Amino acid sequence: MLLVLPIVSAVVRSYGAKARSLQKSLHLRAAAEELRSEIYCYRTCTGVYNLSNLSARNSALAEAMKRVNAAVANSVASEGGITSSVGMDINGNGYDANFRVSVDDDGISQLSPEEYIALRIVEERDVHRRKAATCQRILGAISIGNYVLGGVGTYLATMGRIQLYVSVTTAVSTAMISLGEEERLHDKLTAHTRALNEFKTLIAWWKSLSAIEKANPQNFAQLVEHAEGIMLVERKVDLGIGGGKDKGGGDGGGAGGGAPITLGKSLDLSALRQDIADNVEANTGSVVFGRGWIEKHAAFFDMFNKHMISSGKFRPRGPGARKPALVGAIQHAFLKSSVVSRKTPRTGADAMARWVGHVAAGGTLAQWAHGIIREKGRVDGGLRDGGFGGFGKGNDGNAREDDDAQRDGPSGYAGGAGKDGGVETSWNLEAYNTDDDSASEAEMVEGE
């Protein structure tokens, strides 16, 4: 037996090295997980799939699939044939005849943030929890086995006629240790534990956001980007095709990107000046406000907000003060129109522009809710496709509402004259509670 085992072991290892079955399996698994990640990005309309045109999104997904298939074709996975059973039962793992993945997911429809968290992040978190527990059990069994075999070897060494079997216990113990190293159990346990903690942090970050922040497509895009980045790093470690910090999600830092809590905290005036220079309109000199500027330059806007408050330009609404109905209606319309749903994602900019024009023409909220939109009012400036452009013709970057809207609106408010006669206003969208109208909400106050 002692002579046969080394021969059998050498034959098996030689065949494995020749067939390279393990390498083929790793490449195929990596390709499958990458395609799965691309599909979820497609279903959430984030990243390269943040396109309003469905045909363009489909083309982007087709290009991604082509890239992954080309990578598989150029790897060792392309060696050898495919068995006749592959592809015969394409719906073998499906939920029903319509290829639904589960009772809760049809596998193709667009996902909202809550659906993405439930179907992707929570599911992956549970997978990592199970894998971490499995690795821990195997490592524990190997450790206990080594201790037991060490004790048995010591006992056999004291016996006269069976000392030969001491080498057997030593060989088995060495084989168990080699198995653990070959499977990289310590690295996998570390990767699963780290991914599990980062998923928990990411979910906690999302839950900490207010309703209006969750409705921001930029925050949803950050959620998807960081979640997929965590999965990518863990996947590389798990499959043994590299690790480290290949995709950390920008300023999030850390393996897997971590949570986007610290994104944009550092002040970078050079980047801000460059963004402004790139978005200045040549004819008017006005700046088209970028959609991601609030998150990208959070430190600057925080400092600017504090300066405006300290100089009296922004004044918080006092306790018990009545909230202007017009402002609340605009915010409500923005919140409803900017929530990502199964329909095409929208920023709410067009809806807000239509709402201001509707109110300026004397329209009411009841008419708006029933789809009766008045369009006779004139709204200067308004909201451009790039994001907030401000209300009115303000040339100093402040938000203004047209005088006509001020006079004709059913719930007008007192305001001071701006540089060009417009009414200078400001508002705060940070604290919005859809369940409590008495909470701190968006507010316009008279400018100085």
Short mmCIF file of C-alpha atoms in Angstrom, two decimals:
data_model
loop_
_atom_site.label_atom_id
_atom_site.label_comp_id
_atom_site.label_asym_id
_atom_site.label_seq_id
_atom_site.Cartn_x
_atom_site.Cartn_y
_atom_site.Cartn_z
CA MET A 1 0.00 0.00 0.00
CA LEU A 2 2.81 2.40 0.83
CA LEU A 3 4.29 1.80 -2.61
CA VAL A 4 1.00 2.06 -4.53
CA LEU A 5 -0.20 5.36 -3.06
CA PRO A 6 2.70 7.50 -4.40
CA ILE A 7 2.25 5.99 -7.88
CA VAL A 8 -1.51 6.63 -7.94
CA SER A 9 -0.96 10.15 -6.66
CA ALA A 10 1.59 10.90 -9.38
CA VAL A 11 -0.76 9.60 -12.11
CA VAL A 12 -3.68 11.70 -10.87
CA ARG A 13 -1.57 14.85 -10.64
CA SER A 14 -0.16 14.31 -14.13
CA TYR A 15 -3.63 13.92 -15.61
CA GLY A 16 -4.87 17.02 -13.80
CA ALA A 17 -1.96 19.08 -15.08
CA LYS A 18 -2.62 17.88 -18.61
CA ALA A 19 -6.39 18.32 -18.65
CA ARG A 20 -6.32 21.58 -16.68
CA SER A 21 -9.89 21.01 -15.56
CA LEU A 22 -9.52 23.30 -12.55
CA GLN A 23 -8.29 26.21 -14.66
CA LYS A 24 -11.16 25.74 -17.11
CA SER A 25 -13.67 25.71 -14.29
CA LEU A 26 -12.24 28.90 -12.79
CA HIS A 27 -12.38 30.79 -16.08
CA LEU A 28 -15.95 29.70 -16.77
CA ARG A 29 -17.10 30.64 -13.28
CA ALA A 30 -15.38 34.02 -13.54
CA ALA A 31 -17.06 34.69 -16.89
CA ALA A 32 -20.47 33.68 -15.52
CA GLU A 33 -20.14 35.99 -12.51
CA GLU A 34 -18.98 38.88 -14.70
CA LEU A 35 -21.99 38.45 -16.97
CA ARG A 36 -24.25 38.33 -13.94
CA SER A 37 -22.77 41.61 -12.71
CA GLU A 38 -23.30 43.21 -16.11
CA ILE A 39 -26.93 42.05 -16.15
CA TYR A 40 -27.62 43.65 -12.76
CA CYS A 41 -26.00 46.91 -13.88
CA TYR A 42 -28.19 46.75 -16.99
CA ARG A 43 -31.32 46.15 -14.92
CA THR A 44 -30.53 49.08 -12.60
CA CYS A 45 -29.62 51.43 -15.49
CA THR A 46 -26.35 52.44 -13.84
CA GLY A 47 -22.80 52.82 -15.09
CA VAL A 48 -22.50 52.43 -18.85
CA TYR A 49 -26.20 51.48 -18.94
CA ASN A 50 -27.38 54.86 -17.66
CA LEU A 51 -29.06 55.56 -20.99
CA SER A 52 -32.62 56.60 -21.73
CA ASN A 53 -32.63 54.78 -25.06
CA LEU A 54 -33.50 51.11 -24.61
CA SER A 55 -31.79 50.19 -27.87
CA ALA A 56 -28.56 51.83 -26.70
CA ARG A 57 -28.72 49.94 -23.41
CA ASN A 58 -29.25 46.66 -25.25
CA SER A 59 -26.28 47.42 -27.49
CA ALA A 60 -24.08 48.13 -24.45
CA LEU A 61 -25.08 44.81 -22.88
CA ALA A 62 -24.39 42.98 -26.14
CA GLU A 63 -20.92 44.53 -26.27
CA ALA A 64 -20.25 43.41 -22.69
CA MET A 65 -21.35 39.86 -23.49
CA LYS A 66 -19.17 39.88 -26.59
CA ARG A 67 -16.18 40.99 -24.53
CA VAL A 68 -16.69 38.26 -21.92
CA ASN A 69 -17.19 35.56 -24.55
CA ALA A 70 -14.03 36.66 -26.33
CA ALA A 71 -12.09 36.40 -23.07
CA VAL A 72 -13.38 32.87 -22.52
CA ALA A 73 -12.54 31.89 -26.10
CA ASN A 74 -8.94 33.05 -25.61
CA SER A 75 -8.50 31.13 -22.35
CA VAL A 76 -7.92 27.46 -21.55
CA ALA A 77 -11.68 27.07 -21.15
CA SER A 78 -11.99 26.91 -24.94
CA GLU A 79 -9.92 23.71 -25.07
CA GLY A 80 -11.90 20.50 -25.37
CA GLY A 81 -15.42 19.82 -26.52
CA ILE A 82 -18.84 20.48 -25.06
CA THR A 83 -20.96 17.55 -23.95
CA SER A 84 -24.30 16.95 -25.63
CA SER A 85 -26.18 17.64 -22.38
CA VAL A 86 -25.05 21.25 -22.23
CA GLY A 87 -27.84 23.58 -23.35
CA MET A 88 -30.41 20.80 -23.73
CA ASP A 89 -32.39 21.89 -20.65
CA ILE A 90 -31.97 25.65 -20.69
CA ASN A 91 -34.81 26.07 -18.21
CA GLY A 92 -33.58 23.39 -15.86
CA ASN A 93 -32.76 25.85 -13.09
CA GLY A 94 -35.56 28.28 -13.88
CA TYR A 95 -38.59 28.96 -11.72
CA ASP A 96 -41.23 28.53 -14.40
CA ALA A 97 -41.71 28.30 -18.17
CA ASN A 98 -41.20 32.06 -18.53
CA PHE A 99 -37.58 31.75 -17.33
CA ARG A 100 -38.29 33.52 -14.06
CA VAL A 101 -35.36 33.27 -11.66
CA SER A 102 -37.62 33.02 -8.61
CA VAL A 103 -41.12 33.87 -7.49
CA ASP A 104 -39.88 37.38 -6.61
CA ASP A 105 -37.69 38.05 -9.66
CA ASP A 106 -38.43 37.59 -13.34
CA GLY A 107 -34.74 38.08 -14.17
CA ILE A 108 -35.22 40.76 -16.84
CA SER A 109 -37.24 43.72 -15.52
CA GLN A 110 -35.73 46.95 -14.26
CA LEU A 111 -34.92 47.05 -10.55
CA SER A 112 -35.61 49.74 -7.99
CA PRO A 113 -33.05 50.36 -5.19
CA GLU A 114 -35.02 48.26 -2.71
CA GLU A 115 -35.36 45.41 -5.19
CA TYR A 116 -31.65 45.53 -6.01
CA ILE A 117 -30.75 45.37 -2.32
CA ALA A 118 -33.10 42.44 -1.70
CA LEU A 119 -32.26 40.43 -4.83
CA ARG A 120 -28.55 41.19 -5.13
CA ILE A 121 -26.89 42.58 -2.00
CA VAL A 122 -28.83 40.64 0.64
CA GLU A 123 -28.53 37.44 -1.39
CA GLU A 124 -24.77 37.87 -1.81
CA ARG A 125 -24.42 38.75 1.87
CA ASP A 126 -26.10 35.47 2.85
CA VAL A 127 -23.88 33.56 0.39
CA HIS A 128 -20.74 35.03 1.94
CA ARG A 129 -22.02 34.22 5.41
CA ARG A 130 -22.50 30.56 4.46
CA LYS A 131 -19.13 30.34 2.69
CA ALA A 132 -17.33 31.94 5.62
CA ALA A 133 -18.92 29.43 8.00
CA THR A 134 -17.91 26.53 5.71
CA CYS A 135 -14.30 27.69 5.48
CA GLN A 136 -14.20 28.10 9.25
CA ARG A 137 -15.50 24.56 9.81
CA ILE A 138 -13.00 23.03 7.37
CA LEU A 139 -10.09 24.91 8.90
CA GLY A 140 -11.23 23.85 12.36
CA ALA A 141 -11.47 20.20 11.26
CA ILE A 142 -7.97 20.34 9.75
CA SER A 143 -6.54 21.81 12.95
CA ILE A 144 -8.23 19.19 15.14
CA GLY A 145 -7.14 16.41 12.76
CA ASN A 146 -3.53 17.56 12.91
CA TYR A 147 -3.60 17.55 16.71
CA VAL A 148 -5.13 14.07 16.81
CA LEU A 149 -2.68 12.67 14.23
CA GLY A 150 0.21 14.23 16.12
CA GLY A 151 -0.89 12.50 19.30
CA VAL A 152 -1.39 9.17 17.53
CA GLY A 153 2.06 9.47 15.92
CA THR A 154 3.63 10.12 19.29
CA TYR A 155 1.89 7.07 20.76
CA LEU A 156 2.92 4.84 17.84
CA ALA A 157 6.51 5.98 18.22
CA THR A 158 6.61 4.40 21.66
CA MET A 159 5.46 1.05 20.35
CA GLY A 160 7.94 -1.47 19.09
CA ARG A 161 6.52 -3.22 16.08
CA ILE A 162 4.22 -0.53 14.64
CA GLN A 163 6.65 2.39 14.56
CA LEU A 164 6.47 2.14 10.76
CA TYR A 165 2.98 3.68 10.83
CA VAL A 166 4.31 6.87 12.36
CA SER A 167 5.19 7.96 8.83
CA VAL A 168 1.59 7.30 7.77
CA THR A 169 0.17 9.71 10.36
CA THR A 170 2.77 12.28 9.39
CA ALA A 171 1.88 11.91 5.70
CA VAL A 172 -1.86 12.26 6.38
CA SER A 173 -1.27 15.33 8.52
CA THR A 174 0.89 16.90 5.81
CA ALA A 175 -1.76 16.09 3.20
CA MET A 176 -4.44 17.84 5.24
CA ILE A 177 -2.30 20.95 5.62
CA SER A 178 -1.50 20.93 1.90
CA LEU A 179 -5.20 20.64 1.09
CA GLY A 180 -5.95 23.73 3.13
CA GLU A 181 -3.19 25.66 1.40
CA GLU A 182 -4.20 24.43 -2.04
CA GLU A 183 -7.79 25.52 -1.49
CA ARG A 184 -6.54 28.83 -0.03
CA LEU A 185 -9.00 28.49 2.83
CA HIS A 186 -7.43 31.24 4.94
CA ASP A 187 -7.58 33.73 2.04
CA LYS A 188 -11.15 32.77 1.21
CA LEU A 189 -12.25 33.07 4.83
CA THR A 190 -10.71 36.53 5.03
CA ALA A 191 -12.32 37.59 1.74
CA HIS A 192 -15.78 36.30 2.70
CA THR A 193 -15.62 37.94 6.12
CA ARG A 194 -14.49 41.25 4.66
CA ALA A 195 -17.20 41.17 1.98
CA LEU A 196 -19.83 40.32 4.60
CA ASN A 197 -18.84 43.30 6.76
CA GLU A 198 -18.74 45.66 3.77
CA PHE A 199 -22.18 44.58 2.62
CA LYS A 200 -23.53 45.26 6.11
CA THR A 201 -21.91 48.70 6.07
CA LEU A 202 -23.30 49.44 2.60
CA ILE A 203 -26.84 48.47 3.61
CA ALA A 204 -26.55 50.56 6.79
CA TRP A 205 -25.40 53.55 4.71
CA TRP A 206 -28.36 53.23 2.36
CA LYS A 207 -30.83 52.96 5.25
CA SER A 208 -29.35 56.11 6.80
CA LEU A 209 -30.30 58.20 3.74
CA SER A 210 -33.43 60.30 3.74
CA ALA A 211 -36.23 59.68 1.26
CA ILE A 212 -35.08 62.49 -1.01
CA GLU A 213 -31.49 61.19 -0.94
CA LYS A 214 -32.64 57.68 -1.81
CA ALA A 215 -34.58 59.18 -4.72
CA ASN A 216 -31.35 60.65 -6.12
CA PRO A 217 -30.20 58.41 -9.01
CA GLN A 218 -26.60 59.36 -8.23
CA ASN A 219 -26.82 57.67 -4.81
CA PHE A 220 -28.41 54.60 -6.38
CA ALA A 221 -25.57 54.46 -8.91
CA GLN A 222 -23.04 54.65 -6.06
CA LEU A 223 -24.82 51.82 -4.27
CA VAL A 224 -24.64 49.56 -7.33
CA GLU A 225 -21.05 50.52 -8.16
CA HIS A 226 -19.74 49.80 -4.66
CA ALA A 227 -21.73 46.58 -4.28
CA GLU A 228 -20.48 45.20 -7.60
CA GLY A 229 -16.94 46.33 -6.69
CA ILE A 230 -17.08 44.36 -3.44
CA MET A 231 -18.24 41.28 -5.32
CA LEU A 232 -15.48 41.66 -7.91
CA VAL A 233 -12.67 41.75 -5.35
CA GLU A 234 -14.11 38.83 -3.40
CA ARG A 235 -14.66 36.88 -6.62
CA LYS A 236 -11.03 37.24 -7.65
CA VAL A 237 -9.87 35.92 -4.30
CA ASP A 238 -12.43 33.12 -4.26
CA LEU A 239 -11.56 31.95 -7.78
CA GLY A 240 -7.83 32.38 -7.27
CA ILE A 241 -7.38 34.74 -10.23
CA GLY A 242 -5.96 37.65 -8.29
CA GLY A 243 -7.08 39.90 -5.51
CA GLY A 244 -6.29 43.24 -4.07
CA LYS A 245 -8.00 46.48 -4.89
CA ASP A 246 -8.68 46.39 -8.59
CA LYS A 247 -12.07 48.02 -8.25
CA GLY A 248 -12.54 50.12 -5.19
CA GLY A 249 -15.15 52.55 -6.35
CA GLY A 250 -13.09 55.71 -6.57
CA ASP A 251 -12.87 57.74 -3.39
CA GLY A 252 -14.56 55.02 -1.36
CA GLY A 253 -11.19 53.37 -0.82
CA GLY A 254 -10.50 50.02 0.77
CA ALA A 255 -10.91 46.59 -0.63
CA GLY A 256 -14.08 46.33 -2.56
CA GLY A 257 -14.70 50.03 -2.38
CA GLY A 258 -16.33 50.10 1.04
CA ALA A 259 -19.34 52.33 1.61
CA PRO A 260 -19.57 55.62 -0.26
CA ILE A 261 -19.87 57.54 3.01
CA THR A 262 -16.65 59.51 2.59
CA LEU A 263 -17.11 60.29 -1.11
CA GLY A 264 -16.34 63.90 -1.98
CA LYS A 265 -15.31 64.95 1.54
CA SER A 266 -12.03 66.53 0.46
CA LEU A 267 -12.09 69.98 -1.13
CA ASP A 268 -10.60 70.03 -4.63
CA LEU A 269 -10.91 73.55 -6.01
CA SER A 270 -9.01 72.66 -9.17
CA ALA A 271 -11.57 69.98 -10.08
CA LEU A 272 -14.44 72.35 -9.27
CA ARG A 273 -12.98 75.13 -11.44
CA GLN A 274 -12.49 72.66 -14.28
CA ASP A 275 -16.08 71.43 -14.04
CA ILE A 276 -17.36 75.01 -14.12
CA ALA A 277 -15.14 75.89 -17.08
CA ASP A 278 -16.35 72.83 -18.98
CA ASN A 279 -20.02 73.72 -18.42
CA VAL A 280 -20.06 77.45 -19.17
CA GLU A 281 -22.34 78.40 -22.06
CA ALA A 282 -20.41 80.53 -24.56
CA ASN A 283 -23.33 82.79 -25.52
CA THR A 284 -24.83 83.64 -22.11
CA GLY A 285 -21.96 82.92 -19.73
CA SER A 286 -24.28 80.92 -17.45
CA VAL A 287 -23.22 77.61 -15.95
CA VAL A 288 -25.16 74.39 -16.49
CA PHE A 289 -25.25 72.73 -13.10
CA GLY A 290 -23.91 69.16 -13.27
CA ARG A 291 -26.01 66.37 -11.84
CA GLY A 292 -23.24 64.91 -9.72
CA TRP A 293 -21.71 68.14 -8.43
CA ILE A 294 -23.38 68.04 -5.01
CA GLU A 295 -21.83 64.63 -4.26
CA LYS A 296 -18.53 65.25 -6.07
CA HIS A 297 -17.88 68.65 -4.46
CA ALA A 298 -19.72 68.06 -1.17
CA ALA A 299 -17.05 69.89 0.86
CA PHE A 300 -17.38 73.06 -1.23
CA PHE A 301 -21.18 73.17 -1.09
CA ASP A 302 -21.13 72.52 2.65
CA MET A 303 -18.76 75.47 3.14
CA PHE A 304 -20.84 77.63 0.77
CA ASN A 305 -24.05 76.79 2.63
CA LYS A 306 -22.48 77.73 5.98
CA HIS A 307 -21.19 80.99 4.51
CA MET A 308 -24.60 81.94 3.14
CA ILE A 309 -26.23 81.18 6.49
CA SER A 310 -23.65 83.18 8.45
CA SER A 311 -24.00 86.15 6.05
CA GLY A 312 -27.78 86.13 6.34
CA LYS A 313 -28.44 85.07 2.75
CA PHE A 314 -30.03 81.81 3.87
CA ARG A 315 -32.30 81.84 6.90
CA PRO A 316 -33.84 78.67 8.35
CA ARG A 317 -37.56 78.66 8.90
CA GLY A 318 -38.37 79.37 12.54
CA PRO A 319 -40.25 76.97 14.79
CA GLY A 320 -43.94 76.96 14.02
CA ALA A 321 -43.53 79.05 10.87
CA ARG A 322 -45.82 78.14 7.99
CA LYS A 323 -44.13 76.36 5.12
CA PRO A 324 -44.89 77.99 1.75
CA ALA A 325 -47.33 75.68 -0.02
CA LEU A 326 -45.73 76.31 -3.39
CA VAL A 327 -42.36 75.07 -2.22
CA GLY A 328 -43.84 71.94 -0.68
CA ALA A 329 -45.70 71.14 -3.87
CA ILE A 330 -42.56 71.57 -5.98
CA GLN A 331 -40.59 69.32 -3.66
CA HIS A 332 -43.34 66.71 -3.64
CA ALA A 333 -43.42 66.68 -7.44
CA PHE A 334 -39.64 66.36 -7.55
CA LEU A 335 -39.64 63.47 -5.09
CA LYS A 336 -42.30 61.54 -7.02
CA SER A 337 -40.71 62.08 -10.41
CA SER A 338 -37.13 61.27 -9.39
CA VAL A 339 -37.68 57.92 -7.69
CA VAL A 340 -36.18 55.13 -9.79
CA SER A 341 -38.91 52.67 -10.70
CA ARG A 342 -39.50 50.06 -13.38
CA LYS A 343 -39.91 52.89 -15.86
CA THR A 344 -37.04 54.81 -17.42
CA PRO A 345 -35.11 56.63 -14.63
CA ARG A 346 -35.65 60.38 -14.53
CA THR A 347 -33.96 63.13 -12.62
CA GLY A 348 -37.17 65.09 -12.12
CA ALA A 349 -35.76 68.20 -13.81
CA ASP A 350 -38.31 68.24 -16.64
CA ALA A 351 -41.17 67.58 -14.24
CA MET A 352 -40.10 70.46 -12.00
CA ALA A 353 -39.87 72.82 -14.97
CA ARG A 354 -43.37 71.85 -16.08
CA TRP A 355 -44.66 72.23 -12.52
CA VAL A 356 -43.32 75.78 -12.17
CA GLY A 357 -44.87 76.70 -15.51
CA HIS A 358 -48.12 75.08 -14.41
CA VAL A 359 -48.26 77.10 -11.18
CA ALA A 360 -47.25 80.29 -12.98
CA ALA A 361 -50.27 79.83 -15.25
CA GLY A 362 -52.57 79.53 -12.24
CA GLY A 363 -52.69 75.74 -12.13
CA THR A 364 -53.47 73.90 -8.91
CA LEU A 365 -52.03 70.77 -7.32
CA ALA A 366 -55.32 68.93 -7.85
CA GLN A 367 -55.15 69.65 -11.59
CA TRP A 368 -51.52 68.50 -11.65
CA ALA A 369 -52.42 65.25 -9.89
CA HIS A 370 -55.12 64.54 -12.49
CA GLY A 371 -52.84 65.22 -15.43
CA ILE A 372 -54.26 68.67 -16.24
CA ILE A 373 -51.13 70.76 -16.84
CA ARG A 374 -51.34 74.43 -17.73
CA GLU A 375 -48.57 75.82 -19.91
CA LYS A 376 -49.35 79.51 -20.42
CA GLY A 377 -47.02 80.83 -17.73
CA ARG A 378 -43.48 81.85 -18.60
CA VAL A 379 -40.56 80.50 -16.57
CA ASP A 380 -37.22 82.11 -17.31
CA GLY A 381 -34.14 79.92 -16.88
CA GLY A 382 -35.90 76.94 -15.38
CA LEU A 383 -34.14 73.62 -15.17
CA ARG A 384 -31.81 72.43 -17.89
CA ASP A 385 -31.01 68.86 -18.74
CA GLY A 386 -27.75 69.12 -16.82
CA GLY A 387 -29.53 69.61 -13.49
CA PHE A 388 -30.39 72.76 -11.53
CA GLY A 389 -29.95 75.87 -13.63
CA GLY A 390 -31.84 78.06 -11.18
CA PHE A 391 -35.16 79.83 -11.57
CA GLY A 392 -35.20 83.10 -13.49
CA LYS A 393 -32.50 85.15 -15.16
CA GLY A 394 -30.18 85.43 -12.20
CA ASN A 395 -26.66 86.25 -13.33
CA ASP A 396 -25.06 85.67 -9.98
CA GLY A 397 -25.65 81.91 -9.79
CA ASN A 398 -28.49 82.15 -7.25
CA ALA A 399 -31.86 80.54 -7.81
CA ARG A 400 -34.70 82.88 -8.81
CA GLU A 401 -38.32 82.47 -9.71
CA ASP A 402 -40.00 84.59 -12.34
CA ASP A 403 -42.06 87.54 -11.13
CA ASP A 404 -45.06 86.20 -13.06
CA ALA A 405 -44.92 82.97 -11.12
CA GLN A 406 -44.62 85.02 -7.92
CA ARG A 407 -47.79 86.99 -8.67
CA ASP A 408 -49.92 84.34 -10.35
CA GLY A 409 -49.14 81.33 -8.18
CA PRO A 410 -51.94 80.29 -5.84
CA SER A 411 -49.59 80.20 -2.90
CA GLY A 412 -47.12 83.00 -3.56
CA TYR A 413 -44.72 84.16 -0.91
CA ALA A 414 -43.00 87.39 -0.05
CA GLY A 415 -39.61 87.81 -1.62
CA GLY A 416 -37.00 90.47 -2.13
CA ALA A 417 -35.82 91.78 -5.45
CA GLY A 418 -32.69 90.29 -6.94
CA LYS A 419 -30.17 92.09 -9.11
CA ASP A 420 -32.37 91.90 -12.16
CA GLY A 421 -35.72 92.27 -10.47
CA GLY A 422 -36.28 88.56 -9.96
CA VAL A 423 -37.16 87.08 -6.60
CA GLU A 424 -34.10 85.47 -5.06
CA THR A 425 -34.89 82.25 -3.27
CA SER A 426 -33.12 79.29 -1.73
CA TRP A 427 -34.22 75.99 -0.35
CA ASN A 428 -32.95 73.01 1.58
CA LEU A 429 -33.70 69.49 0.32
CA GLU A 430 -31.75 67.61 2.98
CA ALA A 431 -34.55 66.60 5.35
CA TYR A 432 -37.70 65.28 3.72
CA ASN A 433 -40.20 63.02 5.44
CA THR A 434 -43.08 61.77 3.34
CA ASP A 435 -44.96 60.57 6.43
CA ASP A 436 -44.78 63.72 8.53
CA ASP A 437 -45.61 67.10 7.03
CA SER A 438 -44.46 68.80 10.21
CA ALA A 439 -40.90 67.62 9.70
CA SER A 440 -38.21 69.92 8.37
CA GLU A 441 -38.80 70.10 4.63
CA ALA A 442 -37.75 72.14 1.62
CA GLU A 443 -38.03 75.80 2.27
CA MET A 444 -37.70 79.03 0.35
CA VAL A 445 -36.76 82.18 2.22
CA GLU A 446 -36.35 85.75 1.19
CA GLY A 447 -32.90 86.61 -0.13
CA GLU A 448 -30.92 89.51 1.13
#
